[in-house]
Coordinates of C-alpha atoms and ligand atoms in Angstrom, one line a residue:
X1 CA 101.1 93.8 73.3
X2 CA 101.2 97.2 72.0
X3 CA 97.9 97.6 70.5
X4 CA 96.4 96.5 74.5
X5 CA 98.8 99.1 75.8
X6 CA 97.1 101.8 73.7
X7 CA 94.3 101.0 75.2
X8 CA 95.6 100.6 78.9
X9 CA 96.7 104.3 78.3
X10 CA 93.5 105.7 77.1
X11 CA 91.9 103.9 79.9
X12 CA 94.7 105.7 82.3
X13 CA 93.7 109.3 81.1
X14 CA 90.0 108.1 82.3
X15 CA 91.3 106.7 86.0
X16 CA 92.9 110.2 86.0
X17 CA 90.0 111.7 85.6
X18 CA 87.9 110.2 87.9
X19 CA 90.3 110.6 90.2
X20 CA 89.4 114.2 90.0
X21 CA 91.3 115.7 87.0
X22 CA 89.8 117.5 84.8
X23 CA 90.2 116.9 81.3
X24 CA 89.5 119.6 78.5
X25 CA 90.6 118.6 74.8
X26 CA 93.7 120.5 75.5
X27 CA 94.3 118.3 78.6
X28 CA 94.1 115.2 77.0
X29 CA 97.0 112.5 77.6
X30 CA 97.6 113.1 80.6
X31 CA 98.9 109.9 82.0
X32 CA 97.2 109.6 85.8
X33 CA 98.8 106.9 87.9
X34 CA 97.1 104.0 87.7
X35 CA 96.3 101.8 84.5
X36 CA 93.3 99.0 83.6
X37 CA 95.1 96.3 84.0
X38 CA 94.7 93.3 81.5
X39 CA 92.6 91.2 83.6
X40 CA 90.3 94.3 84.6
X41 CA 90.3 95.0 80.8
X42 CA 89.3 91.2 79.7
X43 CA 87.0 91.1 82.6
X44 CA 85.2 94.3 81.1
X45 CA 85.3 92.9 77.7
X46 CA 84.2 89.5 78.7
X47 CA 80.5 89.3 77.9
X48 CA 81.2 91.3 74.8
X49 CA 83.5 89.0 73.7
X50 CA 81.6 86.0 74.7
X51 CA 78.4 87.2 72.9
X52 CA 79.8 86.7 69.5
X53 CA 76.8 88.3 67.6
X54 CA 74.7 91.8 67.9
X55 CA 72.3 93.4 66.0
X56 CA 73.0 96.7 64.2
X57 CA 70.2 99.0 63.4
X58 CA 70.0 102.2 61.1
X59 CA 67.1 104.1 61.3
X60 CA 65.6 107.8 61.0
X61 CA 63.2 109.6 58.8
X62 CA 65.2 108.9 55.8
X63 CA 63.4 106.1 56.0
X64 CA 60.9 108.2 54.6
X65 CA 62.9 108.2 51.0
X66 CA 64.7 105.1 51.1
X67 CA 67.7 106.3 50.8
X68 CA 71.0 105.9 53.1
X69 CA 71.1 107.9 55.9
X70 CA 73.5 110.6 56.5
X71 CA 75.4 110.3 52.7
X72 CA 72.0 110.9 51.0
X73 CA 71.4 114.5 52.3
X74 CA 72.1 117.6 49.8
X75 CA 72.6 114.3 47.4
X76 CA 69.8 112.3 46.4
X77 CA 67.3 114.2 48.7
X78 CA 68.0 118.0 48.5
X79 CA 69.1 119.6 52.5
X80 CA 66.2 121.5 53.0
X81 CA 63.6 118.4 52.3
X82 CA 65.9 116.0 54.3
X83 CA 66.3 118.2 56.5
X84 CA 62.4 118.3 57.1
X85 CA 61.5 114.8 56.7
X86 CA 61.1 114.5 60.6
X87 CA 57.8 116.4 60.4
X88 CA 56.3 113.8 58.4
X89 CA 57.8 110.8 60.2
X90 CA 55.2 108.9 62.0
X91 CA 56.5 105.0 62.7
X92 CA 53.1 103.8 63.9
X93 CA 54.1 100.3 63.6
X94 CA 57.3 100.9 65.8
X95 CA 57.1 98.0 68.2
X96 CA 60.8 97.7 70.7
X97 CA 58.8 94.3 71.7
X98 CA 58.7 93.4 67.6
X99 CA 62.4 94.4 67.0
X100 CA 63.5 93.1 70.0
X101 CA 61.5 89.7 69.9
X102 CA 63.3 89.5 66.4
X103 CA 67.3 89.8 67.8
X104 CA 66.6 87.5 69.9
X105 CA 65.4 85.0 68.0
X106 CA 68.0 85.9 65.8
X107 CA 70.2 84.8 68.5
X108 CA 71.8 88.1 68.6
X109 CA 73.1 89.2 72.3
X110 CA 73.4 93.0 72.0
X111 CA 71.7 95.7 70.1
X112 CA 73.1 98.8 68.8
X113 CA 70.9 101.9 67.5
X114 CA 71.9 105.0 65.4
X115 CA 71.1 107.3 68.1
X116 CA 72.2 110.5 66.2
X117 CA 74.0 109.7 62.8
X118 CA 75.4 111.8 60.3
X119 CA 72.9 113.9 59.7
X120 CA 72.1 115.1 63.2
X121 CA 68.5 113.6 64.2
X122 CA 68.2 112.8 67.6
X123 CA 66.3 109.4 68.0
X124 CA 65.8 110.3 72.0
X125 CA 63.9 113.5 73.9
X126 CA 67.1 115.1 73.9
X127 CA 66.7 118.9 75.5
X128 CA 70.0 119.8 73.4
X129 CA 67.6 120.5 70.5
X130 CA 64.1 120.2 68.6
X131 CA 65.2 118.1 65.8
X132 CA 64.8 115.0 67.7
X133 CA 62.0 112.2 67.8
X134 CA 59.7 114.1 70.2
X135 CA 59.5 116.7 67.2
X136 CA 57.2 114.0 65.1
X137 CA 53.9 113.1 64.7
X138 CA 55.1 110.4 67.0
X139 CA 56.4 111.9 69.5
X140 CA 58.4 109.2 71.3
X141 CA 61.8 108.2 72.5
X142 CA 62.0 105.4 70.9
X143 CA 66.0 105.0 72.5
X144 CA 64.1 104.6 75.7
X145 CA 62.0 102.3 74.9
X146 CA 64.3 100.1 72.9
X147 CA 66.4 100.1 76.2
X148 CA 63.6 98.9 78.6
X149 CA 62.5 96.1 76.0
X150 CA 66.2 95.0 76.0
X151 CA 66.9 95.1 79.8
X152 CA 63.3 93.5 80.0
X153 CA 64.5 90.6 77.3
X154 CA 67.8 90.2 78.8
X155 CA 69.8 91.3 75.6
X156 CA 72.4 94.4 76.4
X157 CA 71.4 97.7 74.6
X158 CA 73.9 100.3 72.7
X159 CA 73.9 103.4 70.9
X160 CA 76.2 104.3 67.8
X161 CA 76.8 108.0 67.7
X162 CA 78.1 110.0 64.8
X163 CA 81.2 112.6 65.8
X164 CA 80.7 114.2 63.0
X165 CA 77.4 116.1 62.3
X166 CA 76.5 117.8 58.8
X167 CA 73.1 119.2 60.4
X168 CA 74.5 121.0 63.2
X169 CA 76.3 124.8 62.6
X170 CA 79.2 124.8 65.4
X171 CA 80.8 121.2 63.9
X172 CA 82.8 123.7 61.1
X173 CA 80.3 122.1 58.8
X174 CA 82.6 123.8 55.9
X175 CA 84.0 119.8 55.5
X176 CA 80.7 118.6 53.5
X177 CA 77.4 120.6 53.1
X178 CA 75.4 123.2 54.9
X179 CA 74.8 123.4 58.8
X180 CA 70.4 122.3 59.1
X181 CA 69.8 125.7 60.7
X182 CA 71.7 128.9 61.2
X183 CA 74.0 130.8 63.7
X184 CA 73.2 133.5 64.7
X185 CA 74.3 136.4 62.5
X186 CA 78.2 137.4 63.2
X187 CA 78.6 134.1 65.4
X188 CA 81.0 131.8 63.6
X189 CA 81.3 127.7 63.9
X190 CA 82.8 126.9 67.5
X191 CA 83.8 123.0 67.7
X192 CA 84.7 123.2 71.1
X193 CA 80.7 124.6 71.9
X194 CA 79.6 121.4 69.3
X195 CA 81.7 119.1 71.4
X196 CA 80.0 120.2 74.6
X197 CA 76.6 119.7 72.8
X198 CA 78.0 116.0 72.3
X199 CA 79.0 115.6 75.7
X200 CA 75.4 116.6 76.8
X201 CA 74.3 114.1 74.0
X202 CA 76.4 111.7 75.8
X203 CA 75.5 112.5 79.5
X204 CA 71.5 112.0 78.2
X205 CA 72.2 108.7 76.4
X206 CA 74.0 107.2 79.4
X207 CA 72.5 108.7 82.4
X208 CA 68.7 108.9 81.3
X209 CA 68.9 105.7 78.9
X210 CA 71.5 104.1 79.9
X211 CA 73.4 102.1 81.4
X212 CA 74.5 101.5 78.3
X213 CA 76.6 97.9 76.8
X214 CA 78.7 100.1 74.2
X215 CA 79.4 104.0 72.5
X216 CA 79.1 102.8 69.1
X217 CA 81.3 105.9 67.9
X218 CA 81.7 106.7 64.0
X219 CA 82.5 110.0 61.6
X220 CA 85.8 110.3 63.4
X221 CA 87.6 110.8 60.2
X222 CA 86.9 114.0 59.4
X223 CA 89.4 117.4 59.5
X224 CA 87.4 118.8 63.0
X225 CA 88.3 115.9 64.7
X226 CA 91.6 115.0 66.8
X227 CA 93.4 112.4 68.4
X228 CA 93.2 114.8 71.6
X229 CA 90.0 115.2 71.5
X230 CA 88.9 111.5 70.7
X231 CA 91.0 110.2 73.8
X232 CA 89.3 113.1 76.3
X233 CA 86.1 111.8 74.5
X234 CA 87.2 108.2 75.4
X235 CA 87.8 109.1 78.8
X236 CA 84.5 111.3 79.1
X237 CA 81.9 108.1 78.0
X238 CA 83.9 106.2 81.0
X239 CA 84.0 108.5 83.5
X240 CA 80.2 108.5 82.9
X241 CA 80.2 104.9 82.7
X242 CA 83.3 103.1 83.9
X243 CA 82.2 99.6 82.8
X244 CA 81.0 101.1 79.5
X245 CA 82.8 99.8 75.8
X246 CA 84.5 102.2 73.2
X247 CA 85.0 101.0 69.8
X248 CA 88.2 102.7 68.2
X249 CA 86.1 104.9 66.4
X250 CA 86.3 107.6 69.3
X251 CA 89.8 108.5 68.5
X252 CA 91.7 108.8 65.0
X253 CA 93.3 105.4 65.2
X254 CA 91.3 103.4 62.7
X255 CA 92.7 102.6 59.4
X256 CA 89.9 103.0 57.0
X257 CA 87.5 100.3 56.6
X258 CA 89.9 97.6 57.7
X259 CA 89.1 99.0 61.3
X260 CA 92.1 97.8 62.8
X261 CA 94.1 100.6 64.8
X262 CA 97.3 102.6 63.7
X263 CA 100.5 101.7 66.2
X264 CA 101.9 105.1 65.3
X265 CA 100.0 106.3 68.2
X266 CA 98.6 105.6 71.5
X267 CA 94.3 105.6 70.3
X268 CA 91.8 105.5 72.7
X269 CA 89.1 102.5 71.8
X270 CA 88.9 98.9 73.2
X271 CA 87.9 97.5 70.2
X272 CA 88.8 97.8 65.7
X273 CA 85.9 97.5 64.0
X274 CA 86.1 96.3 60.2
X275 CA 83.8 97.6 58.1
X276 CA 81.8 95.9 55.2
X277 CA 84.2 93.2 55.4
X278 CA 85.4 89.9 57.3
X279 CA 87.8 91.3 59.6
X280 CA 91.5 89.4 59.8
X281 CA 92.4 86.6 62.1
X282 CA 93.4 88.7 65.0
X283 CA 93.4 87.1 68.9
X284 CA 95.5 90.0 70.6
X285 CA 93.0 92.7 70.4
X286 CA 89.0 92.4 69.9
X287 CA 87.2 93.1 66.8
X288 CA 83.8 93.4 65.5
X289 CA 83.1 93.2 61.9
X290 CA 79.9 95.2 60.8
X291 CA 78.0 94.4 58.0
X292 CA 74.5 95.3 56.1
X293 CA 72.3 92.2 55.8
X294 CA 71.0 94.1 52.8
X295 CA 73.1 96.3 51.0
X296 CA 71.9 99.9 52.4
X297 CA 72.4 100.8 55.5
X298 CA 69.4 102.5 56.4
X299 CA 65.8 101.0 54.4
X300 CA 66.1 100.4 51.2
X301 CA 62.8 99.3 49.1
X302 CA 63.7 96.0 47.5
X303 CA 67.5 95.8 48.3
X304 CA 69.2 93.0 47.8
X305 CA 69.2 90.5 50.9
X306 CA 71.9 88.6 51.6
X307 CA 71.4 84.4 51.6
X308 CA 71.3 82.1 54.8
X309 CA 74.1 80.8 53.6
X310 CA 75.9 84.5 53.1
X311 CA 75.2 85.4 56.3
X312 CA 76.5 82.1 58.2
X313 CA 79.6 82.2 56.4
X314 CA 80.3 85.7 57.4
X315 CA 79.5 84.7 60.6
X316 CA 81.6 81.5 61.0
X317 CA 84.4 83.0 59.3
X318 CA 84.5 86.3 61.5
X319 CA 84.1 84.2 64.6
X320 CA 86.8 82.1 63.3
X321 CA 89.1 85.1 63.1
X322 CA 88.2 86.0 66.6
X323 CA 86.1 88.7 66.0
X324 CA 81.9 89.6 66.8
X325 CA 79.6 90.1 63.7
X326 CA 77.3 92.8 64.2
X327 CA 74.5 92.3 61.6
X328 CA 72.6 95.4 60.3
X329 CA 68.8 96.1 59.6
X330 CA 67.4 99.4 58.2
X331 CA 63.6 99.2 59.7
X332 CA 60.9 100.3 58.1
X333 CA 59.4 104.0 57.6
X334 CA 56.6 102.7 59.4
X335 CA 58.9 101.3 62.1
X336 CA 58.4 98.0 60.8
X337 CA 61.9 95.5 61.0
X338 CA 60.8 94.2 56.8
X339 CA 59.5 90.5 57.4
X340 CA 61.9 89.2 54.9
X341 CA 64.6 90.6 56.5
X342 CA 62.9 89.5 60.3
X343 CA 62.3 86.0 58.3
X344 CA 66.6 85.5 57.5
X345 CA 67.5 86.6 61.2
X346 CA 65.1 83.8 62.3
X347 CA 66.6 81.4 60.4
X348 CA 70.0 82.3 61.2
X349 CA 68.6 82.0 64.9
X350 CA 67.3 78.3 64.1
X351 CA 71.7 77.2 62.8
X352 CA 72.4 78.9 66.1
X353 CA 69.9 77.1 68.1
X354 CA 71.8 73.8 66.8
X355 CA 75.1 75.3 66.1
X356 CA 75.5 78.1 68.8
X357 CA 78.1 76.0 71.2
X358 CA 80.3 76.2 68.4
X359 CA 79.8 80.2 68.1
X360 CA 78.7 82.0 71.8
X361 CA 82.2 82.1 74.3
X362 CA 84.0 80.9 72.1
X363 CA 87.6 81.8 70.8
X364 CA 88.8 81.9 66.9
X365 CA 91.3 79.5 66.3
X366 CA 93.5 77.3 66.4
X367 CA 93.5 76.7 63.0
X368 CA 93.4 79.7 61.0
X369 CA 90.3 80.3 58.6
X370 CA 90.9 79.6 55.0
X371 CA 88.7 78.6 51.9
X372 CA 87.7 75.4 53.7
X373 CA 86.4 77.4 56.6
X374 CA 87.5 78.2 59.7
X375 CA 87.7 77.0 63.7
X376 CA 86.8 78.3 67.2
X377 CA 87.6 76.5 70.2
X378 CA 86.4 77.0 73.8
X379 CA 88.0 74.8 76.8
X380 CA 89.3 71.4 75.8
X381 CA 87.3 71.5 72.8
X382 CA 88.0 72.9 68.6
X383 CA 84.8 73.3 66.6
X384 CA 86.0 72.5 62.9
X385 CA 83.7 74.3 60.4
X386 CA 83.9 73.1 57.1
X387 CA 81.9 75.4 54.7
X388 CA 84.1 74.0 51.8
X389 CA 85.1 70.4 51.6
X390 CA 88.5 69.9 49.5
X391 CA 87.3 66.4 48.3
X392 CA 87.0 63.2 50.7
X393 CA 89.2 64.9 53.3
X394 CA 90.2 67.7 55.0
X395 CA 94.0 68.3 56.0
X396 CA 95.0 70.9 58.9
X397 CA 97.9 71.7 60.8
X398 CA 99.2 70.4 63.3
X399 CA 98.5 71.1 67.1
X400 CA 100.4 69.9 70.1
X401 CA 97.4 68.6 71.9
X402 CA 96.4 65.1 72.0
X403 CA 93.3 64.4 70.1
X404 CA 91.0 62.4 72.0
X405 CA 88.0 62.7 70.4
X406 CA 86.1 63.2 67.4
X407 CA 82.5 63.5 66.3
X408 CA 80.1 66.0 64.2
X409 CA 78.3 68.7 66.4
X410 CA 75.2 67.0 67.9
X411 CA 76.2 63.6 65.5
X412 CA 77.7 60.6 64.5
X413 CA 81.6 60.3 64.6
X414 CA 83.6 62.0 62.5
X415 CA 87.2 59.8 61.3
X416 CA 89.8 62.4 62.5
X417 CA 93.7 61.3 62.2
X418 CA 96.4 63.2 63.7
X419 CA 100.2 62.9 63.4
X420 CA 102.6 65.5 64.5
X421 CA 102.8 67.1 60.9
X422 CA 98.8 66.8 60.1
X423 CA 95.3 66.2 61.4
X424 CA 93.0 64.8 58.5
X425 CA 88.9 64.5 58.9
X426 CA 86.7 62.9 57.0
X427 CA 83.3 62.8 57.1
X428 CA 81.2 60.6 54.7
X429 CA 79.1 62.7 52.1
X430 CA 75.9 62.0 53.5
X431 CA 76.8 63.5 56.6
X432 CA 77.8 66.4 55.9
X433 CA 75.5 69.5 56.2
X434 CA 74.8 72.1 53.6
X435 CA 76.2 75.0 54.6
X436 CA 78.6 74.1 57.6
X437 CA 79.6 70.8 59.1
X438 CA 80.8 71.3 62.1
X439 CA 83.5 68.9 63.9
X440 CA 84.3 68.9 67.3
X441 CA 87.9 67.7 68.4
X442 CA 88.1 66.4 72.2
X443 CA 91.4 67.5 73.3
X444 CA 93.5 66.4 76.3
X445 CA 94.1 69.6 77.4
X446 CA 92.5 73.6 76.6
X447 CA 93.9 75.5 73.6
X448 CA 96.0 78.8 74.7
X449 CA 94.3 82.0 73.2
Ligands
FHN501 O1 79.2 106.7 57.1 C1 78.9 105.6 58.0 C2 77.8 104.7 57.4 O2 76.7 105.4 57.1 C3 77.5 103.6 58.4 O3 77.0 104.2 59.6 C4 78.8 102.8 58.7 C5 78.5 101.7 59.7 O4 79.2 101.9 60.8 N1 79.8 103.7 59.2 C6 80.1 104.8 58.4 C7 80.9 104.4 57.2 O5 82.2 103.9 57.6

């Protein structure tokens, strides 16, 4: 209960200031009268919730050298070549149709794109600054037009956003690197000037590309950043957007890559975000687990891709926990989504198409996952997924519903017993399927979230 009043809170300093309050970093907190109440909260987070799986994309001219994006700067790719790559970045193959055409048949329901990442490039015509996307050879705002394929597809577009910024002077760039260009001589680093150039950033993303489904916030964890500042940040994007979705990320709550948030504190966020990893069974507070489908981020030239298999486990077993996957891509330098990466989304897209109705608007649970897989449940129904089959058959918990009936998703029946200490299902061998067999429990009344 905690963990949702954090967010209540955050949400509060927002109400105050639309109601008129200003809020300046050193404002933050304040605590206006009214709050989001839980059902205006769950009704804001309901399509999010109920969509399950998203697309993540990482993408810039370190394309260019195949090398991640942000971390690779002054590293494997000296600063001053990075830091030029964008003149020589020309995606001619970009297609928002292609990548969009691609989520969806992915069966992915939202899409969020690296709008500015570590390293400062601006993906949009941003009038902040020339090192953005209008500065190429190709000279186009790519954000826009991944936003009107998206609302033209039906899928919900997002932006991730990097806090911190190693290109741009005035973020006290002294934490890692040197600042992309220069101050002006005598004028030192000003964080308070780089957050207003964020808040510009902001104000273009959501007012001239927007609306927008989610801030996909990141690089909070650096020194410059503060708890004050990420809840006035929090209460900026929704005073922009009311309706909008802030992943914990925007505040100083997140405990490393677990992504779930601190209780030490009130954070501002509506949402942990594990990273790289599975996140754990959690009901009373969303989560979204993001992972590579390679193992870069951004393109990699012959990275390893992860199986069919891989990638419907970590899907199964994070929507079994309650959580969303989003699933990343690095396109191509020349804009290109790589075909064998666009070949393993479709065929994660064809176990949806027969498997989806145990995935989409659903909840994790009840029984929690474990090596022999994991369960969601939506209404009177529990979708069993059984990745690993113990031997003949599978013993769970028990439940205090009545079973009523038992089958395989889309098949014949499955032999399901239930007494008050166990539930046993067996299905015979030839059955089953090869990565996940899926049994769905009839109950006589709705599992409680
Ligand atoms: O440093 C970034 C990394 O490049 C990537 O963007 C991930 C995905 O969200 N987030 C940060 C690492 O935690």
């Amino acid at each position: 209960m905690q963990s949702l009043t954090r967010s209540l809170s955050a949400v509060a300093i927002l109400i105050g200031l639309a109601s008129g309050v200003v809020i300046g970093a050193e404002q933050a907190g304040q605590q206006p009268s009214k709050k989001e109440t839980q059902e205006q909260f769950d009704a804001r987070m309901k399509w999010w919730r109920d969509a399950r799986f998203a697309m993540f994309i990482h993408w810039g001219p370190v394309s260019l050298k195949g090398t991640e994006i942000g971390w690779s700067r002054g590293k494997q790719v000296p600063e001053e070549e990075y830091d030029n790559l964008y003149k020589r970045f020309n995606p001619e193959k970009f297609s928002a149709k292609q990548w969009v055409d691609i989520a969806k048949a992915a069966g992915m329901k939202y899409m969020v794109l690296t709008a500015k990442h570590h390293d400062g490039f601006c993906l949009w015509d941003t009038k902040t600054t020339s090192y953005n996307m209008m500065h190429t050879p190709f000279k186009r705002d790519v954000v826009k037009e991944l936003a009107a394929e998206c609302k033209r597809q039906g899928i919900v577009f997002a932006t991730y956003y990097s806090i911190l910024d190693w290109y741009h002077p005035d973020y006290n760039v002294s934490v890692r690197g040197r600042p992309g260009y220069k101050l002006p001589a005598g004028q030192a680093p000003d964080l308070d000037r780089y957050v207003k150039y964020m808040k510009t950033h902001l104000r273009e993303l959501i007012k001239d590309h927007g609306p927008l489904g989610i801030l996909w916030f990141d690089g909070e964890w650096e020194k410059p950043w503060t708890h004050r500042r990420g809840q006035d940040l929090y209460a900026y994007v929704r005073s922009l957007q009311p309706d909008i979705i802030i992943n914990n990320r925007v505040d100083k709550g997140r405990s490393g890559m677990a992504g779930v948030t601190k209780t030490d504190e009130e954070y501002a966020g509506d949402y942990d975000t594990p990273e790289q990893q599975v996140g754990k069974f959690q009901t009373g507070r969303p989560w979204e687990t993001c992972m590579t489908i390679c193992s870069q981020w951004a393109w990699k030239p012959n990275d390893k891709l992860k199986s069919l298999e891989e990638c419907i486990r970590i899907l199964v077993n994070t929507v079994g926990g309650d959580g969303n996957l989003l699933l990343n891509v690095g396109p191509m330098p020349d804009g290109r989504i790589e075909p064998r990466q666009a070949q393993r989304l479709r065929e994660i897209g064809q176990w949806l198409e027969k498997n989806g109705q145990s995935i989409y608007a659903t909840r994790g649970g009840p029984f929690k996952p474990g090596k022999w897989g994991a369960s969601t449940h939506k209404d009177n129904k529990v979708y069993v997924h059984v990745l690993n089959w113990p031997g003949d058959t599978l013993a769970l918990p028990p439940i205090a519903q009545k079973i009523v009936g038992s089958s395989l998703l889309g098949g014949p029946k499955a032999a399901v017993k239930q007494t008050d200490q166990e539930i046993t299902i067996s299905v015979p061998t030839s059955d089953r399927e090869p990565i996940d067999t899926v049994v769905v429990l009839e109950l006589d009344a709705p599992v409680r979230n």
